[in-house]
mmCIF file of N, CA and C and ligand atoms in Angstrom:
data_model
loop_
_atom_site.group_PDB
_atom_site.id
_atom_site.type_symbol
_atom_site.label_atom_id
_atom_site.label_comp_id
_atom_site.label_asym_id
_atom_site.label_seq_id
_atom_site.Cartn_x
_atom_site.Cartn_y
_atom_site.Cartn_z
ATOM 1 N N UNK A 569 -41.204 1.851 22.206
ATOM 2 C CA UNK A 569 -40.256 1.287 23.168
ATOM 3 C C UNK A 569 -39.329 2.394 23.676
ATOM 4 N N UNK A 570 -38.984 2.471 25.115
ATOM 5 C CA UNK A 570 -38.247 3.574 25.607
ATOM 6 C C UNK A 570 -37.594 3.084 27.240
ATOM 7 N N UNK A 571 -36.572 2.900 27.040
ATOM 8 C CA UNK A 571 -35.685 2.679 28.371
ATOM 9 C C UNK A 571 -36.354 3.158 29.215
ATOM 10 N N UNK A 572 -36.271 2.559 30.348
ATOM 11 C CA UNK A 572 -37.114 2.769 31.660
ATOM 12 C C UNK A 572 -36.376 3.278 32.761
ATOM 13 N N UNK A 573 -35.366 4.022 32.209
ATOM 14 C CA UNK A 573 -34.801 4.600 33.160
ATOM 15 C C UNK A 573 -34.361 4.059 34.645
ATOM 16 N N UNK A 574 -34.148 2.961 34.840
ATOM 17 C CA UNK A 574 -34.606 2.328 36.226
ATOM 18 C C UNK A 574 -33.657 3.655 37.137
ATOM 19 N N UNK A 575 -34.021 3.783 38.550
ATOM 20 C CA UNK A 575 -33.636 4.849 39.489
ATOM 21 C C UNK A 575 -32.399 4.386 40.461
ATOM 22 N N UNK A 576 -31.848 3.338 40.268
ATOM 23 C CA UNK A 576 -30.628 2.800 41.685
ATOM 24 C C UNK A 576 -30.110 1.476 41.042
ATOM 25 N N UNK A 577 -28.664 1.826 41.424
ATOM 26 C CA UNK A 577 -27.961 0.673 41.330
ATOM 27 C C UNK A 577 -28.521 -0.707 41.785
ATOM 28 N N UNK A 578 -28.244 -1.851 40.960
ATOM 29 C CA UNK A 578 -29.542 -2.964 41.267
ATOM 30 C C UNK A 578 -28.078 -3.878 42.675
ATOM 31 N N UNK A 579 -27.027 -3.549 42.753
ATOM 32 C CA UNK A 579 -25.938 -3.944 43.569
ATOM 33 C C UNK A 579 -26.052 -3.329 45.102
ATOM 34 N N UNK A 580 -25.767 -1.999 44.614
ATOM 35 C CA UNK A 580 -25.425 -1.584 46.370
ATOM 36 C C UNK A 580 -26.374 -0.166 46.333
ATOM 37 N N UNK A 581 -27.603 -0.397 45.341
ATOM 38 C CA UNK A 581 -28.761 0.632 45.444
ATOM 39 C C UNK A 581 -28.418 2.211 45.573
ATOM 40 N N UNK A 582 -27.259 2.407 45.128
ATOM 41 C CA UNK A 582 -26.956 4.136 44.741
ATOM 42 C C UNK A 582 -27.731 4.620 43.903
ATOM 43 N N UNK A 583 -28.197 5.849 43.964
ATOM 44 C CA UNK A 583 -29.036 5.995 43.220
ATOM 45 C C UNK A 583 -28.392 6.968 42.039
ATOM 46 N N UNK A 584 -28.798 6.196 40.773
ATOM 47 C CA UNK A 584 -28.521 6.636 39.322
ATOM 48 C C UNK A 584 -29.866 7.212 38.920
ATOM 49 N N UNK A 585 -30.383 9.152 38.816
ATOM 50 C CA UNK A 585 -31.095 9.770 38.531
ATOM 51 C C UNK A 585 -30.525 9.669 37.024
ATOM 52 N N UNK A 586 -31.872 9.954 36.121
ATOM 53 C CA UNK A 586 -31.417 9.936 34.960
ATOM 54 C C UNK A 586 -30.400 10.878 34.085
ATOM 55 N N UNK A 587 -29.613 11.812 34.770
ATOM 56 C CA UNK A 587 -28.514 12.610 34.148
ATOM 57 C C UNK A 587 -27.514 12.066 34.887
ATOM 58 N N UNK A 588 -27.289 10.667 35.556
ATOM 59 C CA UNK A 588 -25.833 10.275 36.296
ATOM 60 C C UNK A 588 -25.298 9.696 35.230
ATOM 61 N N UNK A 589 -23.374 10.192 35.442
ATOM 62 C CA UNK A 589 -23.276 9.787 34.424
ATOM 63 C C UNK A 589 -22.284 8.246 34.705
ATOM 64 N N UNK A 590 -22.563 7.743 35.914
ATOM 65 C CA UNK A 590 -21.641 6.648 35.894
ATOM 66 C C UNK A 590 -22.905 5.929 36.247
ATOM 67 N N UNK A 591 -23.840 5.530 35.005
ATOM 68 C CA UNK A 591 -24.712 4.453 34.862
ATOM 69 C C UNK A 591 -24.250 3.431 34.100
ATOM 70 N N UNK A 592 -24.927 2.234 34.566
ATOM 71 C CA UNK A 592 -24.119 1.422 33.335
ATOM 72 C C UNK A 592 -25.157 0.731 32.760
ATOM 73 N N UNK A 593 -25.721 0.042 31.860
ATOM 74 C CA UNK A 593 -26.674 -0.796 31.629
ATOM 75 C C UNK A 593 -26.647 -2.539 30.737
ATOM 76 N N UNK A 594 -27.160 -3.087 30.881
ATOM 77 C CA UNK A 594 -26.945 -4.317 29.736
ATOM 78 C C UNK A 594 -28.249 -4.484 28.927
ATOM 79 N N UNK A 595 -28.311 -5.048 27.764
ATOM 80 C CA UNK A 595 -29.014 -5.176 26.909
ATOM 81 C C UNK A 595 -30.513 -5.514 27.310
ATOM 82 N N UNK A 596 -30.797 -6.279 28.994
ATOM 83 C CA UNK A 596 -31.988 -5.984 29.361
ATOM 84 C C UNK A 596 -32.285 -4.552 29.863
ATOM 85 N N UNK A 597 -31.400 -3.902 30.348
ATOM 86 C CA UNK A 597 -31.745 -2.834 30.807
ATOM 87 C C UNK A 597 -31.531 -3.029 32.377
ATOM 88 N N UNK A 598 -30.817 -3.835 32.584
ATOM 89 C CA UNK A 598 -30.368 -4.077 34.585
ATOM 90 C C UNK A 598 -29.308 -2.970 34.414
ATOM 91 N N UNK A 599 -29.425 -2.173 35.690
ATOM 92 C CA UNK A 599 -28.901 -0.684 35.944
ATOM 93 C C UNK A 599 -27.794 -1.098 36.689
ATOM 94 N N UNK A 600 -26.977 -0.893 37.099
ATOM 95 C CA UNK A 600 -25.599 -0.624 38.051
ATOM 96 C C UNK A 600 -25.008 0.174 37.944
ATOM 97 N N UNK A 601 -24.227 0.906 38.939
ATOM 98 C CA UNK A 601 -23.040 2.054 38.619
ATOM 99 C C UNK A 601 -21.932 1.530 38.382
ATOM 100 N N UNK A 602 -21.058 2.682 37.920
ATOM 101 C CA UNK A 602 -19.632 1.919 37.467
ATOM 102 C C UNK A 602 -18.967 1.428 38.544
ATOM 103 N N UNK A 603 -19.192 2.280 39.853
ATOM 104 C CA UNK A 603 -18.306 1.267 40.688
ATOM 105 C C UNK A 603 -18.466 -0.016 41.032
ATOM 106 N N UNK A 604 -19.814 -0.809 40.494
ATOM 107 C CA UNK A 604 -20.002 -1.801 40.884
ATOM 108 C C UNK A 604 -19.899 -2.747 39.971
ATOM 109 N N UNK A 605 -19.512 -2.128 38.644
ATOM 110 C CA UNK A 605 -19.404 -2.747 37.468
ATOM 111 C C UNK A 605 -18.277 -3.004 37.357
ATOM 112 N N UNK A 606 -16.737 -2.185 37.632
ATOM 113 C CA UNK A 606 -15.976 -2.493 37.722
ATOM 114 C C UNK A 606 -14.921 -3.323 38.814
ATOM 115 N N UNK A 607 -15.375 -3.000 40.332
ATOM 116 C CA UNK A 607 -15.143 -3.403 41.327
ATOM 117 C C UNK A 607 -16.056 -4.978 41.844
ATOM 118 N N UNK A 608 -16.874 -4.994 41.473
ATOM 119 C CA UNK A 608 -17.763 -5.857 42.018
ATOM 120 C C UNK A 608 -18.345 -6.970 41.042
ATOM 121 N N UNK A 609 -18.626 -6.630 39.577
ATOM 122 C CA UNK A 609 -19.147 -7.440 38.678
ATOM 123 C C UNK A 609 -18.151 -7.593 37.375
ATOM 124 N N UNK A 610 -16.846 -7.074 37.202
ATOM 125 C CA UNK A 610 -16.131 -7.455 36.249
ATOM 126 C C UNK A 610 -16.550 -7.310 35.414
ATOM 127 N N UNK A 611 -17.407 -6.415 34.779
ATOM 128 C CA UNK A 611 -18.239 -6.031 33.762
ATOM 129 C C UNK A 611 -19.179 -7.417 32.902
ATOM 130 N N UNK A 612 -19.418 -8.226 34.313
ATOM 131 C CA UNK A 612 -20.583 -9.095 34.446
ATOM 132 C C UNK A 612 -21.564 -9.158 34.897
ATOM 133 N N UNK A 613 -23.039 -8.924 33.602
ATOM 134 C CA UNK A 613 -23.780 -8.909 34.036
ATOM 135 C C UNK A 613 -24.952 -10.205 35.170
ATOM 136 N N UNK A 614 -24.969 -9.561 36.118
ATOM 137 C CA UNK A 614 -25.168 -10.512 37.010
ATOM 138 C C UNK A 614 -26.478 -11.364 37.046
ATOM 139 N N UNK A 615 -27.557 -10.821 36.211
ATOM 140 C CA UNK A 615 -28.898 -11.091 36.036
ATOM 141 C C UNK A 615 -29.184 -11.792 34.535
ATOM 142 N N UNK A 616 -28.203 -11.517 33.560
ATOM 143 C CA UNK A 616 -27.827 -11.920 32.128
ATOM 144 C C UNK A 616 -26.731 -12.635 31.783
ATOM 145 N N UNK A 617 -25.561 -12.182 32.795
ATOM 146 C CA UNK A 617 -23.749 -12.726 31.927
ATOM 147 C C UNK A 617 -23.403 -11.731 30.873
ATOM 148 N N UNK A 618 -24.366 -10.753 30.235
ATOM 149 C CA UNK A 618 -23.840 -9.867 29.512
ATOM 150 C C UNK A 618 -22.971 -9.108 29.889
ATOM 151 N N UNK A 619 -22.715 -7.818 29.002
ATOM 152 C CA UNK A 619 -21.843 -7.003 29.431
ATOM 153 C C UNK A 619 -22.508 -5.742 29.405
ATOM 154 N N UNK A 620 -21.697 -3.976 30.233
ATOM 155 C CA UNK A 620 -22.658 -3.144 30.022
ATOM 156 C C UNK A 620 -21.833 -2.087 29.148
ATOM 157 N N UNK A 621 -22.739 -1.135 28.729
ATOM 158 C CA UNK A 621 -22.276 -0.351 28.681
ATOM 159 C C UNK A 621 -22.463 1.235 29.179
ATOM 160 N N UNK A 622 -22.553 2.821 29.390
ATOM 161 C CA UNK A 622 -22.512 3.866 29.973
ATOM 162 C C UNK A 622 -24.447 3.953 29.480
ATOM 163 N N UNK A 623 -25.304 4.292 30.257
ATOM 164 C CA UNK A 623 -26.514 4.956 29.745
ATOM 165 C C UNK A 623 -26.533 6.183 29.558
ATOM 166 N N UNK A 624 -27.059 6.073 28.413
ATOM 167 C CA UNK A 624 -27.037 7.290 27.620
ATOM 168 C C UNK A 624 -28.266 8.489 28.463
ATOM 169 N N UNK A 625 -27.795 9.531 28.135
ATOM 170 C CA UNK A 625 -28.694 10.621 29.234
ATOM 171 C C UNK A 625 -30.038 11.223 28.346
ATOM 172 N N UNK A 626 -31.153 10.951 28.988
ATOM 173 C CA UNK A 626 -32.454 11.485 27.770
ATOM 174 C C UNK A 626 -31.964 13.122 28.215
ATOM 175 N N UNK A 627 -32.265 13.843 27.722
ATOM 176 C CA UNK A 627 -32.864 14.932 27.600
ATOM 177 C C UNK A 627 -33.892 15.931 28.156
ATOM 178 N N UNK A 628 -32.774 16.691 28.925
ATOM 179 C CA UNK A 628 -34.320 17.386 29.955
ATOM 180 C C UNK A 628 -35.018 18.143 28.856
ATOM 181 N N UNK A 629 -34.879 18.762 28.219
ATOM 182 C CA UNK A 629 -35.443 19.753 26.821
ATOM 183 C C UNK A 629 -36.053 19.278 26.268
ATOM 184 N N UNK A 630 -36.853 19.423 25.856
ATOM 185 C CA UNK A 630 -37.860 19.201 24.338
ATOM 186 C C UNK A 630 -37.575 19.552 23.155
ATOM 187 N N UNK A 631 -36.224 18.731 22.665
ATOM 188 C CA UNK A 631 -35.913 19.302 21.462
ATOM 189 C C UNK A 631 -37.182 18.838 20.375
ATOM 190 N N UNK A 632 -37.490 18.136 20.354
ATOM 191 C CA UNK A 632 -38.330 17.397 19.400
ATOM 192 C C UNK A 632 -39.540 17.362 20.310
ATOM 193 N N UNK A 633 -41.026 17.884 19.059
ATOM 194 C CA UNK A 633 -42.381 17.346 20.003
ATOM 195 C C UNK A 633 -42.522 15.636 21.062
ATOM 196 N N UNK A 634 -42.934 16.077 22.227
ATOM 197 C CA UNK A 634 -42.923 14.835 23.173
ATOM 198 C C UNK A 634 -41.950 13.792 23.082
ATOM 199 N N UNK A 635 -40.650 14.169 23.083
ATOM 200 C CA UNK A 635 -39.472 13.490 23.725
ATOM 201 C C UNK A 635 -38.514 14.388 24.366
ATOM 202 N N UNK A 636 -38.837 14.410 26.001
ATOM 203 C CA UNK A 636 -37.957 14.528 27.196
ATOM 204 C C UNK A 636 -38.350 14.081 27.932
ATOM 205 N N UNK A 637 -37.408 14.313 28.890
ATOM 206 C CA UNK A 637 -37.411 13.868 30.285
ATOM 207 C C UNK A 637 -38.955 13.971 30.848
ATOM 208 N N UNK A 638 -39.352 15.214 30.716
ATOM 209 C CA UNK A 638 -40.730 15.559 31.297
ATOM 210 C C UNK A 638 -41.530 14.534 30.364
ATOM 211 N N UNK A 639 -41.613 14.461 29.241
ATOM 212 C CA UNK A 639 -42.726 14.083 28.617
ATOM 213 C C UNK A 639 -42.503 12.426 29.204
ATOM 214 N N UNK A 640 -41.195 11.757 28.739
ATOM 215 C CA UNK A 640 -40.821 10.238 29.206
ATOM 216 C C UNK A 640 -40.704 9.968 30.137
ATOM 217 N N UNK A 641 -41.037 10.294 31.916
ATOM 218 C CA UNK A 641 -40.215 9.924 32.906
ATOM 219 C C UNK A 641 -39.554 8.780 33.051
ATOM 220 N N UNK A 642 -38.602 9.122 34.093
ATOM 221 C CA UNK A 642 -37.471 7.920 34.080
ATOM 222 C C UNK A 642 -38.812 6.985 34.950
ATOM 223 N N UNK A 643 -38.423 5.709 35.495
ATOM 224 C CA UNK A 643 -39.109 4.394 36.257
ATOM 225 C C UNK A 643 -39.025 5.130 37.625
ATOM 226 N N UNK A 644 -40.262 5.160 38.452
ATOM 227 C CA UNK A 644 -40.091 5.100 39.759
ATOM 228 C C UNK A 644 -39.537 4.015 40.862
ATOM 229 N N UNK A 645 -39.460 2.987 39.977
ATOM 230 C CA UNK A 645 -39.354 1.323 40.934
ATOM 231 C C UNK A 645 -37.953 1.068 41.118
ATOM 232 N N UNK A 646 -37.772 0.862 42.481
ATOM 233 C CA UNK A 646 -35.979 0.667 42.876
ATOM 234 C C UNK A 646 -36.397 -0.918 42.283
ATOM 235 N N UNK A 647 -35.166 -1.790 41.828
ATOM 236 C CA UNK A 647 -34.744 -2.825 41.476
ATOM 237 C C UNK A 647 -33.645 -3.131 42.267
ATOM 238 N N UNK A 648 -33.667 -4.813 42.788
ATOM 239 C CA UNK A 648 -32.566 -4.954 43.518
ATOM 240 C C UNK A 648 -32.625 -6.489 43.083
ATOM 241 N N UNK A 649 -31.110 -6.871 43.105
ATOM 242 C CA UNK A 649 -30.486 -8.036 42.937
ATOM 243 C C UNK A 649 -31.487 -9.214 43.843
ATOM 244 N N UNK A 650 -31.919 -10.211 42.660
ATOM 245 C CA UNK A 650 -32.260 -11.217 43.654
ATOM 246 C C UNK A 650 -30.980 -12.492 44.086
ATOM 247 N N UNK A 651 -29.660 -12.017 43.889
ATOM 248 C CA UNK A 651 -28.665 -13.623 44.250
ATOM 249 C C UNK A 651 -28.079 -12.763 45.282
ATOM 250 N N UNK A 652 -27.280 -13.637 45.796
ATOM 251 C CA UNK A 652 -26.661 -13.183 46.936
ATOM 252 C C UNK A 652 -24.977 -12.727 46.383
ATOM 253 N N UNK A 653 -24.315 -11.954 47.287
ATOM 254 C CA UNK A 653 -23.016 -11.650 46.978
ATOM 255 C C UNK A 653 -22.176 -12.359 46.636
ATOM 256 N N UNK A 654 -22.360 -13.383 47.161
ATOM 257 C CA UNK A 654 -21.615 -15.209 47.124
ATOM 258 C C UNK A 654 -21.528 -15.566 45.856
ATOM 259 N N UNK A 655 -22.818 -15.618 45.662
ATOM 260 C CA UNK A 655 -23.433 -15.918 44.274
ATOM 261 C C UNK A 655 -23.103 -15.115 43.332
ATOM 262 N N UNK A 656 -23.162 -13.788 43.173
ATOM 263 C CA UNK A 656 -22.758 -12.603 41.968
ATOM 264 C C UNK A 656 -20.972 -12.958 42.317
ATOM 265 N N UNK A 657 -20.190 -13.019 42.850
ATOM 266 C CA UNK A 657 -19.058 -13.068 42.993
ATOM 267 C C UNK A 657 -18.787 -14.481 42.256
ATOM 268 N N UNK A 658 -19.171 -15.448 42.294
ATOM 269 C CA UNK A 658 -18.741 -16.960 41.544
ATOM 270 C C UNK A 658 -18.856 -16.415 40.166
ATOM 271 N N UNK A 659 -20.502 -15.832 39.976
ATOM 272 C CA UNK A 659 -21.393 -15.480 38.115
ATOM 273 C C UNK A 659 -19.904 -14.952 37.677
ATOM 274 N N UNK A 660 -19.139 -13.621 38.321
ATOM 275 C CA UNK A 660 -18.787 -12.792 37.340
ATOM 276 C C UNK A 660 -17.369 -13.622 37.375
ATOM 277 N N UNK A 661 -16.506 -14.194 38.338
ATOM 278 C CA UNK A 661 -15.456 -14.999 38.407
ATOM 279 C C UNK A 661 -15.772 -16.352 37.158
ATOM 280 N N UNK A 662 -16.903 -16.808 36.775
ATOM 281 C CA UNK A 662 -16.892 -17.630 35.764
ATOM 282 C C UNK A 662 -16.547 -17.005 34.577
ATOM 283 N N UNK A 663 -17.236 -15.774 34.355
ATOM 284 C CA UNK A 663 -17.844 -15.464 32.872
ATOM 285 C C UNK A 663 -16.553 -14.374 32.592
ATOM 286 N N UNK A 664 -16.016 -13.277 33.278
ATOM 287 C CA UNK A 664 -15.474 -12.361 32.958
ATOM 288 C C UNK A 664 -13.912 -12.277 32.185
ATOM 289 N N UNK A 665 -13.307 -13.849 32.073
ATOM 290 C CA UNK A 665 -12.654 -13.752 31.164
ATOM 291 C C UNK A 665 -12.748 -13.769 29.951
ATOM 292 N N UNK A 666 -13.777 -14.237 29.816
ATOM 293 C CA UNK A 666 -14.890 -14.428 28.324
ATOM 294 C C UNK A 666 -15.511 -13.289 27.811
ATOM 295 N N UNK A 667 -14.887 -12.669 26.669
ATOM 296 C CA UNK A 667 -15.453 -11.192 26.309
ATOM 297 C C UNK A 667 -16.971 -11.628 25.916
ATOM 298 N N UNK A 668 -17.373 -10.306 26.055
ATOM 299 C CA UNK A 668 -19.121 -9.984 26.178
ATOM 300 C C UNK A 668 -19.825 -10.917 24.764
ATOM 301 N N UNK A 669 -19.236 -10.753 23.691
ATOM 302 C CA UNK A 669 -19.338 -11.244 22.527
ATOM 303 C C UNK A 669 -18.882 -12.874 22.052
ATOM 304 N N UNK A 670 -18.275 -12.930 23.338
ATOM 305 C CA UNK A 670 -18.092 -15.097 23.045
ATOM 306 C C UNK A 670 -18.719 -15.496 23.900
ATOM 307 N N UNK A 671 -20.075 -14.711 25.169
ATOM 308 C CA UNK A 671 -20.662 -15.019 25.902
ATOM 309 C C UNK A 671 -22.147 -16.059 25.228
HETATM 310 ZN ZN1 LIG B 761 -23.554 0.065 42.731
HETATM 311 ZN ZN1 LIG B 762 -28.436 -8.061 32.306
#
């Protein structure tokens, strides 16, 4: 099992290469940047209700046999929100007073 790196914010499709460091992720692995995490989703995940946290950066090097960047590539596939703004704006206005953990 190995994070899939997804390539763009799943909100407003910026693209998060795998050494950005204002990625954010939730426990499925739905990508957003921080500005959209903080400005836009209340640190609500919009596809889950979870919460995120910073993605961690693989490794361009090969410290260890066959784990880097080269050996793992990140996901080629942009991902994009299937609700509408309307809609992600109500999700995170319900859930975001509710910490991640009483979700
Ligand atoms: Zn974004
Ligand atoms: Zn999620």
């Amino acid at each position: 099992m190995t994070l899939e790196l997804r390539p763009n914010c799943e909100y407003c499709d910026k693209d998060l290469p795998p050494d950005a460091p204002d990625a954010r992720i939730c426990t499925y692995e739905c990508i957003f940047c921080a500005d959209c995490v903080d400005t836009k989703l209340s640190n609500v995940c919009p596809n889950c209700g979870g919460g995120f946290v910073s993605r961690p950066i693989r490794p361009a090097t090969e410290w260890r046999p066959g784990l880097s960047l080269a050996k793992r590539p990140a996901s080629p596939k942009r991902v994009h929100l299937s609700y509408s703004e309307d809609e992600v704006a109500r999700f995170a206005a319900r859930l975001k007073d509710t910490p991640p953990n009483k979700r």
